[in-house]
Coordinates of N, CA and C in Angstrom, one line a residue:
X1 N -6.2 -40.7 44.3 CA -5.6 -39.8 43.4 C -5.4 -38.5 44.0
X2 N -4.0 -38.0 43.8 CA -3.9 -36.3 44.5 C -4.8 -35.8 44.1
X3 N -5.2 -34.5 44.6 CA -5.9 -33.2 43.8 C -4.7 -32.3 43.2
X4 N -5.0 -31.9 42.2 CA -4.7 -30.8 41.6 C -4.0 -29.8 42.3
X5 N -2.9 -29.3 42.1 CA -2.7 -28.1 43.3 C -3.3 -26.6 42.5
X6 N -3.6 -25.8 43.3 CA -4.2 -24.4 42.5 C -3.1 -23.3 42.8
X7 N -3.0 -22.6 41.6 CA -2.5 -21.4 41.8 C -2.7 -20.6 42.6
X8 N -3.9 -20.3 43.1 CA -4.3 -19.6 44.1 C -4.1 -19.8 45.3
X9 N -3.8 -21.0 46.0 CA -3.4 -21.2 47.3 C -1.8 -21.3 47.4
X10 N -1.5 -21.3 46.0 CA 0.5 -21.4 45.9 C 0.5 -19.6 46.2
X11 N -0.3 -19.2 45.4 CA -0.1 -17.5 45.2 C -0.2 -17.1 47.0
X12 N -1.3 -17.7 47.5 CA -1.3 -17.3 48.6 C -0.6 -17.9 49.5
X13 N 0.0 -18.6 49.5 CA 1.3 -19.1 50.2 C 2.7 -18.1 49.7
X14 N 2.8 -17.8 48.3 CA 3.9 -16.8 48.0 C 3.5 -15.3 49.0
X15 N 2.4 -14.9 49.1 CA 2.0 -13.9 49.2 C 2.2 -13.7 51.3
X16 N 2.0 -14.9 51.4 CA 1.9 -15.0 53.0 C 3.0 -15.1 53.6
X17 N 4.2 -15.7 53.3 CA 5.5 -16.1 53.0 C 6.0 -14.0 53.0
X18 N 5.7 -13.5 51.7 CA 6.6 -12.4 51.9 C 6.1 -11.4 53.1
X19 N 4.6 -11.2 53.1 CA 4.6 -10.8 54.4 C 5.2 -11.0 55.8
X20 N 5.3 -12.4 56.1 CA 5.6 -12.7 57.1 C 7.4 -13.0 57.3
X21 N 8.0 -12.8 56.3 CA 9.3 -12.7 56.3 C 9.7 -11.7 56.1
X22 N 8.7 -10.5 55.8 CA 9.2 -9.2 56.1 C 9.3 -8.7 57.4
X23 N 8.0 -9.0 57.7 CA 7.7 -8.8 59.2 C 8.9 -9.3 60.8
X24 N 9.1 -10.6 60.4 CA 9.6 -11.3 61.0 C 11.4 -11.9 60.9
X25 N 11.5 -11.7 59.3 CA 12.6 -12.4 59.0 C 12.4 -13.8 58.1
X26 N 13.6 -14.1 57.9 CA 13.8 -15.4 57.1 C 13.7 -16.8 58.3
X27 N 13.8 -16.5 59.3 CA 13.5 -17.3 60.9 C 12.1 -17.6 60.9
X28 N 10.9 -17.1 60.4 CA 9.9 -17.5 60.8 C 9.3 -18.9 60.6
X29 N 9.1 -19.3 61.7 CA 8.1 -21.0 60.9 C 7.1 -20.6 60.1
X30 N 7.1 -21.4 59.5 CA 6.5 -21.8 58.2 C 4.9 -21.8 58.5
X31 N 4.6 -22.3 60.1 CA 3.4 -22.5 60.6 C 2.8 -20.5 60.9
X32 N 3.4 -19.7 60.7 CA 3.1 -18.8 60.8 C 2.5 -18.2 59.0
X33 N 3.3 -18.7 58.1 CA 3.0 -18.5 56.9 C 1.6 -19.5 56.4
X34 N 1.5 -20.9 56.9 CA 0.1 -21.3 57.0 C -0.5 -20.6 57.0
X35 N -0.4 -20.4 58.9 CA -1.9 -19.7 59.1 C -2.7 -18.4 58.1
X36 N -1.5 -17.8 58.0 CA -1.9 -16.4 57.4 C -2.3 -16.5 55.6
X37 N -1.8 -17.7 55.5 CA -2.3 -18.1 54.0 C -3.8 -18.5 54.1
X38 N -4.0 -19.1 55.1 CA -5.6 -19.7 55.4 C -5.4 -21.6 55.1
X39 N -4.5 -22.3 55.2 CA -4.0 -23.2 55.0 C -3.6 -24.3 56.1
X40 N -3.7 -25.4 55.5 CA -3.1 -26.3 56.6 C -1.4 -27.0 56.3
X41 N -0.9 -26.7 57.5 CA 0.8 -26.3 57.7 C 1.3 -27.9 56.4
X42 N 1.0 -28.5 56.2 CA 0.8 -30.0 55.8 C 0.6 -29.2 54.4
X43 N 0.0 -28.6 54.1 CA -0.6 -28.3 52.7 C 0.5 -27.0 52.0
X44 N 1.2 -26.3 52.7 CA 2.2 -25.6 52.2 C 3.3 -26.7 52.0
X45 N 3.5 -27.8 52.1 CA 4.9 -29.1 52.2 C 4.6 -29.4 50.8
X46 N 2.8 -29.5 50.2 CA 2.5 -30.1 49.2 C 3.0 -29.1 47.9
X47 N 3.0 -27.9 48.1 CA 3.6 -27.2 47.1 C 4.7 -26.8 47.1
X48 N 5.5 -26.7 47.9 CA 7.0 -26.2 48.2 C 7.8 -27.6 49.0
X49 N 8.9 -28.3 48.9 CA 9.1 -29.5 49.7 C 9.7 -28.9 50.8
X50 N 10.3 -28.4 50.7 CA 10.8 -27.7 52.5 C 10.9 -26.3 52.4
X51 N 11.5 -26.3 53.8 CA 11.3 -24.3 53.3 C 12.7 -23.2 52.4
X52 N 13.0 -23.9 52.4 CA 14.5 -23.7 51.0 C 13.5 -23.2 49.7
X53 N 12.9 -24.6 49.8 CA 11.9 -24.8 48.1 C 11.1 -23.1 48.5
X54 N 10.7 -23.3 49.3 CA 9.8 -22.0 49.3 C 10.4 -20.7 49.2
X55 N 11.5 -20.3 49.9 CA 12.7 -19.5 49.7 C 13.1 -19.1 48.6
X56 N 13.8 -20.5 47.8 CA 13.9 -20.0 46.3 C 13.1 -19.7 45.2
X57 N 11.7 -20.0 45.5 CA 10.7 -19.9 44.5 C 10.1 -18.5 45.0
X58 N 9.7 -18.0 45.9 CA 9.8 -16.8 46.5 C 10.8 -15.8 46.1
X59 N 11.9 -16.0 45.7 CA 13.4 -15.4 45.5 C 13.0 -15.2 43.8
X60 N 12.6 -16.4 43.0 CA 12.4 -16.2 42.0 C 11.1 -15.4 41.3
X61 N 10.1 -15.6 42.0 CA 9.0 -14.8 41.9 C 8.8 -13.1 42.0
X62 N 9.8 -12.7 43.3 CA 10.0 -11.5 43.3 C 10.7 -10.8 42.1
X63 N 11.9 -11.4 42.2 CA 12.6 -11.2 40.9 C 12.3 -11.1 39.3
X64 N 11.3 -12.0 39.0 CA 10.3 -11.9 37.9 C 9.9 -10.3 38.1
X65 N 9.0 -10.1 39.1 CA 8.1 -9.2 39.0 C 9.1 -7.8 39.2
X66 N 9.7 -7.7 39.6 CA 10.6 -6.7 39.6 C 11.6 -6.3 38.1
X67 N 12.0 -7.6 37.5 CA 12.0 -7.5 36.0 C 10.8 -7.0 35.3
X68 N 9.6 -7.8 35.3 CA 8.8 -7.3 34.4 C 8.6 -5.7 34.7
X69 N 8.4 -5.1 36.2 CA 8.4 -3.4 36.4 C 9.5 -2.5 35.5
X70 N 11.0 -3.1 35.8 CA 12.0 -2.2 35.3 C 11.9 -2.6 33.9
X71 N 11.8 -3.8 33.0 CA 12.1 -4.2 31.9 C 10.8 -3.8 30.6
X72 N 9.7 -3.4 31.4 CA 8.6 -2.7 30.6 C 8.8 -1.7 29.7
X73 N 8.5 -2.0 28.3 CA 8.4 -0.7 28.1 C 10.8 -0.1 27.7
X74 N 11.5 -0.7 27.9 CA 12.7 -0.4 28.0 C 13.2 -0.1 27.0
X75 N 13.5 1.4 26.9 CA 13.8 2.2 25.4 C 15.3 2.0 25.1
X76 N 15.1 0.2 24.2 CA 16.3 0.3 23.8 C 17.0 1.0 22.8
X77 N 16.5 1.6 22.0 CA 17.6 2.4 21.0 C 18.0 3.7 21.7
X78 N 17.6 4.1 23.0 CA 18.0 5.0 24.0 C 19.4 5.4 24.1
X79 N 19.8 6.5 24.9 CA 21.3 6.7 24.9 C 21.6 5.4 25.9
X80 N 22.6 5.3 26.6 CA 22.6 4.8 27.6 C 22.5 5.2 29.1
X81 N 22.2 6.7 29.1 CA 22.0 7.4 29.8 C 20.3 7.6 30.4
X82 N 19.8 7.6 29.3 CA 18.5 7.7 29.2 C 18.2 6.2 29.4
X83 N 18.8 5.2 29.2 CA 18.5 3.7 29.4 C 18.3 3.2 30.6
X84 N 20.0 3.8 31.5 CA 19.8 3.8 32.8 C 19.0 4.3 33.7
X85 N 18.7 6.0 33.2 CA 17.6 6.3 33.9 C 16.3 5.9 34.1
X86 N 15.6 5.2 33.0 CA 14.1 4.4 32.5 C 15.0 3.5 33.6
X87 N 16.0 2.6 34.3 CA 15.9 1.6 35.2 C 15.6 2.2 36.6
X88 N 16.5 3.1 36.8 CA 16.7 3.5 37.8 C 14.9 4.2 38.6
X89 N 14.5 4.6 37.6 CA 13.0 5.3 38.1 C 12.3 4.2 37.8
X90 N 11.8 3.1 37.6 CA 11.5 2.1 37.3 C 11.5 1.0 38.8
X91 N 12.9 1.0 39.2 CA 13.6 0.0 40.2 C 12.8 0.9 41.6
X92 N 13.3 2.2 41.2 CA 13.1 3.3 42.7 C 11.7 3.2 43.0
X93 N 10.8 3.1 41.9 CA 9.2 3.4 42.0 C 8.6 1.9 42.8
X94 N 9.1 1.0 41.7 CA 8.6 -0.2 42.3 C 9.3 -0.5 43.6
X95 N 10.4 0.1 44.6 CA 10.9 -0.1 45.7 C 10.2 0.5 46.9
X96 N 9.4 1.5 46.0 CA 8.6 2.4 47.1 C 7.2 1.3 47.1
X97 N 6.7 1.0 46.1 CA 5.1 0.6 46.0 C 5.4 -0.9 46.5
X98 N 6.6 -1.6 46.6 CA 6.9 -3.0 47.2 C 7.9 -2.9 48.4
X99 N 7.3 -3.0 49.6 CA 8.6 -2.2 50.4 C 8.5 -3.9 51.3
X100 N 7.4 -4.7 51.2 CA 7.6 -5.7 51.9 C 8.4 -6.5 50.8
X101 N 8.5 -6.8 49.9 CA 8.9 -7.7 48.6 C 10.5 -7.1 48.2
X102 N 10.9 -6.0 48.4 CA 12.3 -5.3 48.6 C 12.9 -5.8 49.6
X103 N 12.1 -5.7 50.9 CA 13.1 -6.3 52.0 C 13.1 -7.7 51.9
X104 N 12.7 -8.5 51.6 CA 12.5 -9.9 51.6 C 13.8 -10.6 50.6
X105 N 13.8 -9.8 49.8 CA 14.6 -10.0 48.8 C 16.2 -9.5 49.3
X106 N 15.8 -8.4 49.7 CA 17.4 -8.0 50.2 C 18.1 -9.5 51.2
X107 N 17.2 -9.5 52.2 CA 17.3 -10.7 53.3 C 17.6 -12.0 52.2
X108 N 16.8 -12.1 51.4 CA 16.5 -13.5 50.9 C 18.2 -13.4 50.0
X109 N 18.6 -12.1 49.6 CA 20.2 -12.2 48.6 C 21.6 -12.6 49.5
X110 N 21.2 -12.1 51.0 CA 22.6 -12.4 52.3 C 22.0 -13.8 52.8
X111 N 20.7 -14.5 52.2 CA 20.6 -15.9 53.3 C 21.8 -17.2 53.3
X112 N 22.2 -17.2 52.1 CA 22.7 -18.5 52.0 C 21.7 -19.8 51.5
X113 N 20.5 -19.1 51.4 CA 19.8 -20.3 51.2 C 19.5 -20.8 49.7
X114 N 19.1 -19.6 49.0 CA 19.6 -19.7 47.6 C 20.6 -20.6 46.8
X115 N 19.8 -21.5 45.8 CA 20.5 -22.4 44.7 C 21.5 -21.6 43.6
X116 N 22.2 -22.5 42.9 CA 23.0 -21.3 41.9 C 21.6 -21.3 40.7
X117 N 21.1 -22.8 40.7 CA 19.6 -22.1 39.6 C 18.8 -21.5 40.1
X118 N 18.7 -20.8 41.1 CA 17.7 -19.7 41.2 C 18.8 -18.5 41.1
X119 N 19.9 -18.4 41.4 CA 20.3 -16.7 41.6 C 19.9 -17.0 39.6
X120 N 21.0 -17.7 38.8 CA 20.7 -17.4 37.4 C 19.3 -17.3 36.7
X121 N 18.2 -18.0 37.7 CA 17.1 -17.2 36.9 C 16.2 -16.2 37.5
X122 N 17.3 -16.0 38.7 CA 16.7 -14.4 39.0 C 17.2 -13.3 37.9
X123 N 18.7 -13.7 37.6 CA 19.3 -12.5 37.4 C 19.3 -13.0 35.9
X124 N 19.2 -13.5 35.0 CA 18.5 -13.8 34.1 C 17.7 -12.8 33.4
X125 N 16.4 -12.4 33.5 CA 15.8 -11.7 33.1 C 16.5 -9.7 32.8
X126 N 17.6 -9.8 33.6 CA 18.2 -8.2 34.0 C 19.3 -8.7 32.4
X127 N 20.1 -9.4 32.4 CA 21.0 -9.5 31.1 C 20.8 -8.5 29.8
X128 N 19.9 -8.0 29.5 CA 19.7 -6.9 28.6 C 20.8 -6.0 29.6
X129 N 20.3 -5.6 30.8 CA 21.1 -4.3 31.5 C 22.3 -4.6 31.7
X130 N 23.0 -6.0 31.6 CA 24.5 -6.1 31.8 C 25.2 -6.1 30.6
X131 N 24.5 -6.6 29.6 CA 25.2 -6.5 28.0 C 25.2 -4.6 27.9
X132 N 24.6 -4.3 28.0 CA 24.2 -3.0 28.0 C 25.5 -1.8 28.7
X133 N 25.4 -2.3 30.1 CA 26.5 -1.7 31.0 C 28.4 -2.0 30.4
X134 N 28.4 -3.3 30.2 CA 29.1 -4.1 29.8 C 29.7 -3.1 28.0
X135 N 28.8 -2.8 26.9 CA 29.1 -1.9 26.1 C 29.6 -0.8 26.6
X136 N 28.6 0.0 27.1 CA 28.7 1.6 27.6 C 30.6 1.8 27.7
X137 N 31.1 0.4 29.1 CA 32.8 0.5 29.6 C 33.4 0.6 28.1
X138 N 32.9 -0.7 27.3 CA 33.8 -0.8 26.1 C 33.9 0.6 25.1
X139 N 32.7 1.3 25.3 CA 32.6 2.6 24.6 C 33.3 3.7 25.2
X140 N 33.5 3.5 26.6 CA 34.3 4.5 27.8 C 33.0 6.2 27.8
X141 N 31.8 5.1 27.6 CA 31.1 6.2 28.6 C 30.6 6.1 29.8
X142 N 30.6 4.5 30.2 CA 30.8 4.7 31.9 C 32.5 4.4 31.9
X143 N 32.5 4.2 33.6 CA 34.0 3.9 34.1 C 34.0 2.5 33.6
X144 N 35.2 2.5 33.6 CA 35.9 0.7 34.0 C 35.9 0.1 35.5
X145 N 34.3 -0.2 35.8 CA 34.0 -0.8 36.9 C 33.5 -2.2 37.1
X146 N 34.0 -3.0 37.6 CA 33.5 -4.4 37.5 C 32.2 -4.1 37.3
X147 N 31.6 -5.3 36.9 CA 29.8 -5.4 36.7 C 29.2 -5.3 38.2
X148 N 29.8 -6.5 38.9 CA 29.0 -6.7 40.1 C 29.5 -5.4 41.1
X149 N 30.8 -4.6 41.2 CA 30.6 -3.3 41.9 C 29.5 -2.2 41.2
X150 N 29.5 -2.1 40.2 CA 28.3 -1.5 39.4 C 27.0 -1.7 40.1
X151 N 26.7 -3.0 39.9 CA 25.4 -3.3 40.2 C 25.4 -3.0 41.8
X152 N 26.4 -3.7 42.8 CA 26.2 -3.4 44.2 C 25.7 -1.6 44.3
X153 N 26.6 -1.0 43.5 CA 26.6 0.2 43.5 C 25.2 1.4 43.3
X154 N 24.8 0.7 42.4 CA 23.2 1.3 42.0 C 22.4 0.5 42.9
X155 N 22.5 -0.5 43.7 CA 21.3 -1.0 44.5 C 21.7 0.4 45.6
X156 N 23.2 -0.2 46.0 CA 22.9 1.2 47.6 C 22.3 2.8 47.2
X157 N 22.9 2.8 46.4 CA 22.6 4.4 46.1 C 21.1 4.0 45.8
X158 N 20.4 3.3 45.3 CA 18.8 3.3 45.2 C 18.1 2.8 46.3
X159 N 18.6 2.5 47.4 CA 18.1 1.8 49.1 C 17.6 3.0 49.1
X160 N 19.1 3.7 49.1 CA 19.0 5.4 50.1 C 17.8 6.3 49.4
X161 N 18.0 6.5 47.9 CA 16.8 6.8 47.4 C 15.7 6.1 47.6
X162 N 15.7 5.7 47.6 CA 13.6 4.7 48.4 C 13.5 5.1 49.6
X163 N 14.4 5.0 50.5 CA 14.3 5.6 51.8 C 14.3 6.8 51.6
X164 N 14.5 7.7 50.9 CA 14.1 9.1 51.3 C 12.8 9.6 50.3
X165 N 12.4 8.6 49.3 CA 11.5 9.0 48.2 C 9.9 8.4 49.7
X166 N 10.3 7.5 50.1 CA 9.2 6.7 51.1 C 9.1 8.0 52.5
X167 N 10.4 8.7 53.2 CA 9.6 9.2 54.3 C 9.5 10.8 53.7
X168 N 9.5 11.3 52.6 CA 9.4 12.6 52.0 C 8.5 12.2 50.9
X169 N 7.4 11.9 51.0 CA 6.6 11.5 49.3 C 6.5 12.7 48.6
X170 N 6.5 13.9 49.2 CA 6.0 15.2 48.2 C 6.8 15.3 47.4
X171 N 8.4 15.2 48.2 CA 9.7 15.5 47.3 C 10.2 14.1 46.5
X172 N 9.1 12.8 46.6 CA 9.9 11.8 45.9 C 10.3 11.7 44.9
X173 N 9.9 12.6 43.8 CA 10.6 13.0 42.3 C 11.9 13.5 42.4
X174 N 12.3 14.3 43.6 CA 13.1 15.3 43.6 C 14.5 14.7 44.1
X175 N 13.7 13.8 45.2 CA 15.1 12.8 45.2 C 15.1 11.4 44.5
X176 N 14.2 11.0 44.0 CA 14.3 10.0 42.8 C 15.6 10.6 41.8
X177 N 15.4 11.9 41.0 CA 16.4 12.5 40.5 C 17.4 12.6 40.7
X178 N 17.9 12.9 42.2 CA 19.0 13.6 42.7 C 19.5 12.5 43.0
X179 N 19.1 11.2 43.1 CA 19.6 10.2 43.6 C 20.1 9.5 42.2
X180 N 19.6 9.4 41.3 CA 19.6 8.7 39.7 C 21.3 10.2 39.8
X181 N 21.2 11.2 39.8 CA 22.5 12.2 39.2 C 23.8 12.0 40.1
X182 N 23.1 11.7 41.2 CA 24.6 11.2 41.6 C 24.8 9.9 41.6
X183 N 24.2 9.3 41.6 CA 24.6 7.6 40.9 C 25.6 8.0 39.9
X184 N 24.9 8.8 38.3 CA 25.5 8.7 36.9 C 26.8 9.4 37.6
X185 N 26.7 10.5 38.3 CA 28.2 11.6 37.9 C 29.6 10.4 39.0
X186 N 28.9 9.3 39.6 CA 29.6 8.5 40.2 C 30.2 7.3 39.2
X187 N 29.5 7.3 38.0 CA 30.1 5.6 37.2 C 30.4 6.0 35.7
X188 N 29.6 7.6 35.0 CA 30.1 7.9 34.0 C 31.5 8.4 33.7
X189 N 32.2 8.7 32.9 CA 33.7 9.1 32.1 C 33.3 11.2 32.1
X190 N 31.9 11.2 31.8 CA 31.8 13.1 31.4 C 31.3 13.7 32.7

């Protein structure tokens, strides 16, 4: 009879995985993610079937947790200004405190390796923010901008902000702000 698989060595396989694909890339063998799990290379197959499986569950995992940071707490009877901003300091904060789990994910969105059921239950959890965005055009308080330029749009402008909130920490408020005001004066109508 199998044994049981434990969360704890899946966790540490998730956990070993993003290090080492930060580090390394989406190229790394898998025998490098073993080791550093504390595992036998045979015993990462038993919880992930190849390394796709691990890719997309990794893809999904980040993405959870990156929902659960921005979607906390999310003041919906807010303007939609004040809506976006709770994202935007939310997304920027958790970009700085996750900088291995941001790049993995950037790499893991250009791989190709990704299922259509994993992008939908990554992006899944964000749907409050596209119904949302989606209103704001119909109300004409943002622009008439496709969704997905939108969204490309707030990731780059929030890269640059993490990058300058990470090698300036004193001023990271200052450009967390200044990065969230020129996002808005870039997609709003006023």
């Amino acid at each position: 009879m199998a044994r049981p698989k434990s969360d704890d060595k899946r966790n540490a396989i998730l956990s070993a995985a993003t290090q080492i694909f930060a580090e390394r890339g989406l190229a790394a063998p898998t025998s490098a993610i073993s080791n550093l799990a504390g595992i036998a290379e045979g015993t990462l197959f038993t919880y992930f079937n190849n390394k796709d499986g691990l890719l997309n569950e990794l893809y999904r995992e980040i993405k959870l947790d990156l929902a659960d940071a921005m979607m906390s707490g999310f003041p919906r009877k807010k303007s939609v200004r004040t809506r976006l901003r709770y994202i935007w300091d939310r997304y920027t904060t958790w970009g700085v405190s996750h900088p291995d789990q941001r790049k993995v994910l950037s790499q893991l969105q250009l791989s190709g390796s990704l299922t259509l059921e994993s992008k939908k239950a990554g992006s899944a959890p964000f749907s409050e923010i596209e119904a949302m965005s989606e209103e704001a055009v119909e109300q004409r308080i943002l622009r008439d901008i496709p969704l997905e330029f939108l969204a490309a749009t707030m990731d780059a402008s929030a890269q640059t902000t993490i990058s300058f909130m990470t090698s300036h920490p004193a001023s990271a408020e200052k450009y967390q702000s200044l990065g969230f005001e020129t996002f808005w004066k870039g997609i709003s109508r006023k």
